[in-house]
């Protein structure tokens, strides 16, 4: 029995993991084609996003109470979708932060992506969370730029649907460049 331990921390390592699993299971050729297709989609989204005239400050929250900033590949994805992630650090795990730090950063867009939650669970968690008194002072909240996503399907797991997650981020962060292609269950603008 061979045990394969995979712990990718960025988009490239996710693609390498897919290829490695394919090789280990006798599906190396198929995995190679899947990886090539995924890389082409990543590149196409990033290239289209590069035409953006601005890069809004984005906060990806992997947990709400207490607040955890999205880590690993999430900051990389935000950057590829023409957003600026001034709190997250690419390649490192998500981490707890303070509401005062979030307020200081004052994101223009907030994306709620709790680890392991689908869209409906995320919406329920937002309603249950004890959000800081700072919440309503955030530019994103005041301007109606808070979104909930299906974190479990598109952001929290290192697999092929990460590319769909990048598409979702592009639709949210740069809607003038990206028409919505994602299904209604993928993301929602909050009232």
PDB file of N, CA and C in Angstrom, residues 32-92:
ATOM      1  N   UNK A  32      -2.582  14.792 -16.750  1.00  0.00           N
ATOM      2  CA  UNK A  32      -1.803  15.821 -17.428  1.00  0.00           C
ATOM      3  C   UNK A  32      -2.688  16.730 -18.268  1.00  0.00           C
ATOM      4  N   UNK A  33      -3.674  16.136 -18.952  1.00  0.00           N
ATOM      5  CA  UNK A  33      -4.593  16.934 -19.767  1.00  0.00           C
ATOM      6  C   UNK A  33      -5.490  17.791 -18.880  1.00  0.00           C
ATOM      7  N   UNK A  34      -5.953  17.232 -17.763  1.00  0.00           N
ATOM      8  CA  UNK A  34      -6.784  17.994 -16.822  1.00  0.00           C
ATOM      9  C   UNK A  34      -6.005  19.189 -16.294  1.00  0.00           C
ATOM     10  N   UNK A  35      -4.769  18.971 -15.897  1.00  0.00           N
ATOM     11  CA  UNK A  35      -3.933  20.048 -15.377  1.00  0.00           C
ATOM     12  C   UNK A  35      -3.698  21.107 -16.452  1.00  0.00           C
ATOM     13  N   UNK A  36      -3.441  20.673 -17.676  1.00  0.00           N
ATOM     14  CA  UNK A  36      -3.233  21.633 -18.769  1.00  0.00           C
ATOM     15  C   UNK A  36      -4.482  22.482 -18.972  1.00  0.00           C
ATOM     16  N   UNK A  37      -5.650  21.850 -18.978  1.00  0.00           N
ATOM     17  CA  UNK A  37      -6.911  22.584 -19.149  1.00  0.00           C
ATOM     18  C   UNK A  37      -7.147  23.556 -17.998  1.00  0.00           C
ATOM     19  N   UNK A  38      -6.891  23.115 -16.776  1.00  0.00           N
ATOM     20  CA  UNK A  38      -7.072  23.988 -15.608  1.00  0.00           C
ATOM     21  C   UNK A  38      -6.122  25.180 -15.673  1.00  0.00           C
ATOM     22  N   UNK A  39      -4.869  24.932 -16.054  1.00  0.00           N
ATOM     23  CA  UNK A  39      -3.887  26.015 -16.163  1.00  0.00           C
ATOM     24  C   UNK A  39      -4.306  27.018 -17.225  1.00  0.00           C
ATOM     25  N   UNK A  40      -4.849  26.538 -18.334  1.00  0.00           N
ATOM     26  CA  UNK A  40      -5.319  27.449 -19.390  1.00  0.00           C
ATOM     27  C   UNK A  40      -6.465  28.314 -18.882  1.00  0.00           C
ATOM     28  N   UNK A  41      -7.377  27.729 -18.114  1.00  0.00           N
ATOM     29  CA  UNK A  41      -8.483  28.511 -17.561  1.00  0.00           C
ATOM     30  C   UNK A  41      -7.973  29.546 -16.562  1.00  0.00           C
ATOM     31  N   UNK A  42      -7.038  29.152 -15.691  1.00  0.00           N
ATOM     32  CA  UNK A  42      -6.450  30.098 -14.730  1.00  0.00           C
ATOM     33  C   UNK A  42      -5.816  31.272 -15.469  1.00  0.00           C
ATOM     34  N   UNK A  43      -5.040  30.959 -16.487  1.00  0.00           N
ATOM     35  CA  UNK A  43      -4.342  31.988 -17.254  1.00  0.00           C
ATOM     36  C   UNK A  43      -5.330  32.907 -17.961  1.00  0.00           C
ATOM     37  N   UNK A  44      -6.377  32.337 -18.548  1.00  0.00           N
ATOM     38  CA  UNK A  44      -7.371  33.156 -19.263  1.00  0.00           C
ATOM     39  C   UNK A  44      -8.066  34.131 -18.315  1.00  0.00           C
ATOM     40  N   UNK A  45      -8.411  33.673 -17.118  1.00  0.00           N
ATOM     41  CA  UNK A  45      -9.064  34.557 -16.148  1.00  0.00           C
ATOM     42  C   UNK A  45      -8.098  35.651 -15.702  1.00  0.00           C
ATOM     43  N   UNK A  46      -6.874  35.250 -15.362  1.00  0.00           N
ATOM     44  CA  UNK A  46      -5.884  36.234 -14.909  1.00  0.00           C
ATOM     45  C   UNK A  46      -5.578  37.254 -15.997  1.00  0.00           C
ATOM     46  N   UNK A  47      -5.474  36.799 -17.238  1.00  0.00           N
ATOM     47  CA  UNK A  47      -5.191  37.725 -18.344  1.00  0.00           C
ATOM     48  C   UNK A  47      -6.339  38.714 -18.543  1.00  0.00           C
ATOM     49  N   UNK A  48      -7.572  38.241 -18.482  1.00  0.00           N
ATOM     50  CA  UNK A  48      -8.728  39.136 -18.623  1.00  0.00           C
ATOM     51  C   UNK A  48      -8.799  40.119 -17.461  1.00  0.00           C
ATOM     52  N   UNK A  49      -8.492  39.643 -16.252  1.00  0.00           N
ATOM     53  CA  UNK A  49      -8.533  40.511 -15.071  1.00  0.00           C
ATOM     54  C   UNK A  49      -7.443  41.578 -15.115  1.00  0.00           C
ATOM     55  N   UNK A  50      -6.361  41.294 -15.809  1.00  0.00           N
ATOM     56  CA  UNK A  50      -5.259  42.264 -15.899  1.00  0.00           C
ATOM     57  C   UNK A  50      -5.694  43.560 -16.571  1.00  0.00           C
ATOM     58  N   UNK A  51      -6.811  43.542 -17.280  1.00  0.00           N
ATOM     59  CA  UNK A  51      -7.321  44.754 -17.931  1.00  0.00           C
ATOM     60  C   UNK A  51      -8.059  45.674 -16.962  1.00  0.00           C
ATOM     61  N   UNK A  52      -8.202  45.266 -15.723  1.00  0.00           N
ATOM     62  CA  UNK A  52      -8.935  46.074 -14.738  1.00  0.00           C
ATOM     63  C   UNK A  52      -8.246  47.416 -14.519  1.00  0.00           C
ATOM     64  N   UNK A  53      -9.056  48.445 -14.343  1.00  0.00           N
ATOM     65  CA  UNK A  53      -8.519  49.788 -14.120  1.00  0.00           C
ATOM     66  C   UNK A  53      -8.197  50.050 -12.659  1.00  0.00           C
ATOM     67  N   UNK A  54      -8.749  49.223 -11.768  1.00  0.00           N
ATOM     68  CA  UNK A  54      -8.453  49.377 -10.341  1.00  0.00           C
ATOM     69  C   UNK A  54      -8.450  48.014  -9.676  1.00  0.00           C
ATOM     70  N   UNK A  55      -7.810  47.964  -8.539  1.00  0.00           N
ATOM     71  CA  UNK A  55      -7.738  46.739  -7.742  1.00  0.00           C
ATOM     72  C   UNK A  55      -8.303  47.054  -6.360  1.00  0.00           C
ATOM     73  N   UNK A  56      -9.583  46.741  -6.143  1.00  0.00           N
ATOM     74  CA  UNK A  56     -10.190  47.060  -4.852  1.00  0.00           C
ATOM     75  C   UNK A  56      -9.589  46.236  -3.714  1.00  0.00           C
ATOM     76  N   UNK A  57      -9.626  46.802  -2.521  1.00  0.00           N
ATOM     77  CA  UNK A  57      -9.187  46.092  -1.314  1.00  0.00           C
ATOM     78  C   UNK A  57     -10.231  45.027  -0.987  1.00  0.00           C
ATOM     79  N   UNK A  58      -9.785  43.775  -0.925  1.00  0.00           N
ATOM     80  CA  UNK A  58     -10.681  42.641  -0.715  1.00  0.00           C
ATOM     81  C   UNK A  58     -10.291  41.932   0.582  1.00  0.00           C
ATOM     82  N   UNK A  59     -11.312  41.510   1.309  1.00  0.00           N
ATOM     83  CA  UNK A  59     -11.102  40.685   2.503  1.00  0.00           C
ATOM     84  C   UNK A  59     -11.845  39.376   2.311  1.00  0.00           C
ATOM     85  N   UNK A  60     -11.118  38.276   2.264  1.00  0.00           N
ATOM     86  CA  UNK A  60     -11.711  36.948   2.244  1.00  0.00           C
ATOM     87  C   UNK A  60     -11.710  36.408   3.661  1.00  0.00           C
ATOM     88  N   UNK A  61     -12.896  36.183   4.230  1.00  0.00           N
ATOM     89  CA  UNK A  61     -13.003  35.685   5.603  1.00  0.00           C
ATOM     90  C   UNK A  61     -13.322  34.196   5.598  1.00  0.00           C
ATOM     91  N   UNK A  62     -12.402  33.380   6.123  1.00  0.00           N
ATOM     92  CA  UNK A  62     -12.625  31.944   6.204  1.00  0.00           C
ATOM     93  C   UNK A  62     -13.358  31.550   7.479  1.00  0.00           C
ATOM     94  N   UNK A  63     -13.489  32.460   8.382  1.00  0.00           N
ATOM     95  CA  UNK A  63     -14.316  32.247   9.564  1.00  0.00           C
ATOM     96  C   UNK A  63     -14.751  33.617  10.053  1.00  0.00           C
ATOM     97  N   UNK A  64     -15.935  33.677  10.671  1.00  0.00           N
ATOM     98  CA  UNK A  64     -16.500  34.975  11.016  1.00  0.00           C
ATOM     99  C   UNK A  64     -16.366  35.337  12.486  1.00  0.00           C
ATOM    100  N   UNK A  65     -16.485  34.373  13.384  1.00  0.00           N
ATOM    101  CA  UNK A  65     -16.481  34.685  14.814  1.00  0.00           C
ATOM    102  C   UNK A  65     -15.709  33.613  15.571  1.00  0.00           C
ATOM    103  N   UNK A  66     -14.406  33.870  15.802  1.00  0.00           N
ATOM    104  CA  UNK A  66     -13.639  35.081  15.514  1.00  0.00           C
ATOM    105  C   UNK A  66     -13.258  35.144  14.035  1.00  0.00           C
ATOM    106  N   UNK A  67     -12.902  36.329  13.564  1.00  0.00           N
ATOM    107  CA  UNK A  67     -12.571  36.468  12.139  1.00  0.00           C
ATOM    108  C   UNK A  67     -11.231  35.817  11.790  1.00  0.00           C
ATOM    109  N   UNK A  68     -11.260  35.008  10.729  1.00  0.00           N
ATOM    110  CA  UNK A  68     -10.048  34.390  10.189  1.00  0.00           C
ATOM    111  C   UNK A  68      -9.878  34.857   8.754  1.00  0.00           C
ATOM    112  N   UNK A  69      -8.703  35.342   8.430  1.00  0.00           N
ATOM    113  CA  UNK A  69      -8.364  35.794   7.082  1.00  0.00           C
ATOM    114  C   UNK A  69      -8.020  34.569   6.239  1.00  0.00           C
ATOM    115  N   UNK A  70      -8.546  34.533   5.014  1.00  0.00           N
ATOM    116  CA  UNK A  70      -8.259  33.423   4.107  1.00  0.00           C
ATOM    117  C   UNK A  70      -6.776  33.311   3.819  1.00  0.00           C
ATOM    118  N   UNK A  71      -6.301  32.081   3.797  1.00  0.00           N
ATOM    119  CA  UNK A  71      -4.885  31.832   3.563  1.00  0.00           C
ATOM    120  C   UNK A  71      -4.651  30.882   2.406  1.00  0.00           C
ATOM    121  N   UNK A  72      -3.506  30.250   2.420  1.00  0.00           N
ATOM    122  CA  UNK A  72      -3.033  29.347   1.376  1.00  0.00           C
ATOM    123  C   UNK A  72      -3.163  29.999   0.000  1.00  0.00           C
ATOM    124  N   UNK A  73      -4.062  29.495  -0.823  1.00  0.00           N
ATOM    125  CA  UNK A  73      -4.211  29.966  -2.210  1.00  0.00           C
ATOM    126  C   UNK A  73      -5.200  31.117  -2.356  1.00  0.00           C
ATOM    127  N   UNK A  74      -5.983  31.422  -1.314  1.00  0.00           N
ATOM    128  CA  UNK A  74      -7.006  32.470  -1.426  1.00  0.00           C
ATOM    129  C   UNK A  74      -6.393  33.842  -1.743  1.00  0.00           C
ATOM    130  N   UNK A  75      -5.338  34.301  -1.040  1.00  0.00           N
ATOM    131  CA  UNK A  75      -4.759  35.600  -1.417  1.00  0.00           C
ATOM    132  C   UNK A  75      -4.229  35.620  -2.853  1.00  0.00           C
ATOM    133  N   UNK A  76      -3.689  34.506  -3.301  1.00  0.00           N
ATOM    134  CA  UNK A  76      -3.207  34.401  -4.680  1.00  0.00           C
ATOM    135  C   UNK A  76      -4.373  34.522  -5.665  1.00  0.00           C
ATOM    136  N   UNK A  77      -5.491  33.892  -5.342  1.00  0.00           N
ATOM    137  CA  UNK A  77      -6.674  33.950  -6.194  1.00  0.00           C
ATOM    138  C   UNK A  77      -7.237  35.366  -6.256  1.00  0.00           C
ATOM    139  N   UNK A  78      -7.288  36.041  -5.113  1.00  0.00           N
ATOM    140  CA  UNK A  78      -7.786  37.420  -5.079  1.00  0.00           C
ATOM    141  C   UNK A  78      -6.919  38.308  -5.969  1.00  0.00           C
ATOM    142  N   UNK A  79      -5.625  38.140  -5.882  1.00  0.00           N
ATOM    143  CA  UNK A  79      -4.708  38.928  -6.721  1.00  0.00           C
ATOM    144  C   UNK A  79      -4.917  38.621  -8.201  1.00  0.00           C
ATOM    145  N   UNK A  80      -5.087  37.342  -8.556  1.00  0.00           N
ATOM    146  CA  UNK A  80      -5.297  36.963  -9.956  1.00  0.00           C
ATOM    147  C   UNK A  80      -6.608  37.528 -10.505  1.00  0.00           C
ATOM    148  N   UNK A  81      -7.588  37.732  -9.611  1.00  0.00           N
ATOM    149  CA  UNK A  81      -8.889  38.272 -10.018  1.00  0.00           C
ATOM    150  C   UNK A  81      -8.904  39.797  -9.971  1.00  0.00           C
ATOM    151  N   UNK A  82      -7.725  40.409  -9.892  1.00  0.00           N
ATOM    152  CA  UNK A  82      -7.548  41.866  -9.891  1.00  0.00           C
ATOM    153  C   UNK A  82      -8.111  42.522  -8.646  1.00  0.00           C
ATOM    154  N   UNK A  83      -7.913  41.855  -7.512  1.00  0.00           N
ATOM    155  CA  UNK A  83      -8.205  42.451  -6.223  1.00  0.00           C
ATOM    156  C   UNK A  83      -6.903  42.588  -5.449  1.00  0.00           C
ATOM    157  N   UNK A  84      -6.950  43.359  -4.375  1.00  0.00           N
ATOM    158  CA  UNK A  84      -5.792  43.508  -3.497  1.00  0.00           C
ATOM    159  C   UNK A  84      -6.146  42.901  -2.145  1.00  0.00           C
ATOM    160  N   UNK A  85      -5.328  41.983  -1.676  1.00  0.00           N
ATOM    161  CA  UNK A  85      -5.548  41.354  -0.375  1.00  0.00           C
ATOM    162  C   UNK A  85      -4.446  41.822   0.564  1.00  0.00           C
ATOM    163  N   UNK A  86      -4.750  42.844   1.345  1.00  0.00           N
ATOM    164  CA  UNK A  86      -3.757  43.425   2.237  1.00  0.00           C
ATOM    165  C   UNK A  86      -3.657  42.752   3.589  1.00  0.00           C
ATOM    166  N   UNK A  87      -4.495  41.768   3.848  1.00  0.00           N
ATOM    167  CA  UNK A  87      -4.446  41.070   5.138  1.00  0.00           C
ATOM    168  C   UNK A  87      -3.968  39.631   5.003  1.00  0.00           C
ATOM    169  N   UNK A  88      -4.362  38.942   3.949  1.00  0.00           N
ATOM    170  CA  UNK A  88      -3.983  37.546   3.773  1.00  0.00           C
ATOM    171  C   UNK A  88      -2.556  37.419   3.273  1.00  0.00           C
ATOM    172  N   UNK A  89      -1.981  36.242   3.511  1.00  0.00           N
ATOM    173  CA  UNK A  89      -0.627  35.960   3.056  1.00  0.00           C
ATOM    174  C   UNK A  89      -0.659  34.679   2.233  1.00  0.00           C
ATOM    175  N   UNK A  90      -0.297  34.790   0.966  1.00  0.00           N
ATOM    176  CA  UNK A  90      -0.303  33.630   0.086  1.00  0.00           C
ATOM    177  C   UNK A  90       0.658  32.556   0.593  1.00  0.00           C
ATOM    178  N   UNK A  91       0.205  31.310   0.518  1.00  0.00           N
ATOM    179  CA  UNK A  91       1.069  30.188   0.861  1.00  0.00           C
ATOM    180  C   UNK A  91       1.094  29.808   2.329  1.00  0.00           C
ATOM    181  N   UNK A  92       0.422  30.562   3.186  1.00  0.00           N
ATOM    182  CA  UNK A  92       0.390  30.211   4.608  1.00  0.00           C
ATOM    183  C   UNK A  92      -1.070  29.982   5.019  1.00  0.00           C
TER     184      UNK A  92
END
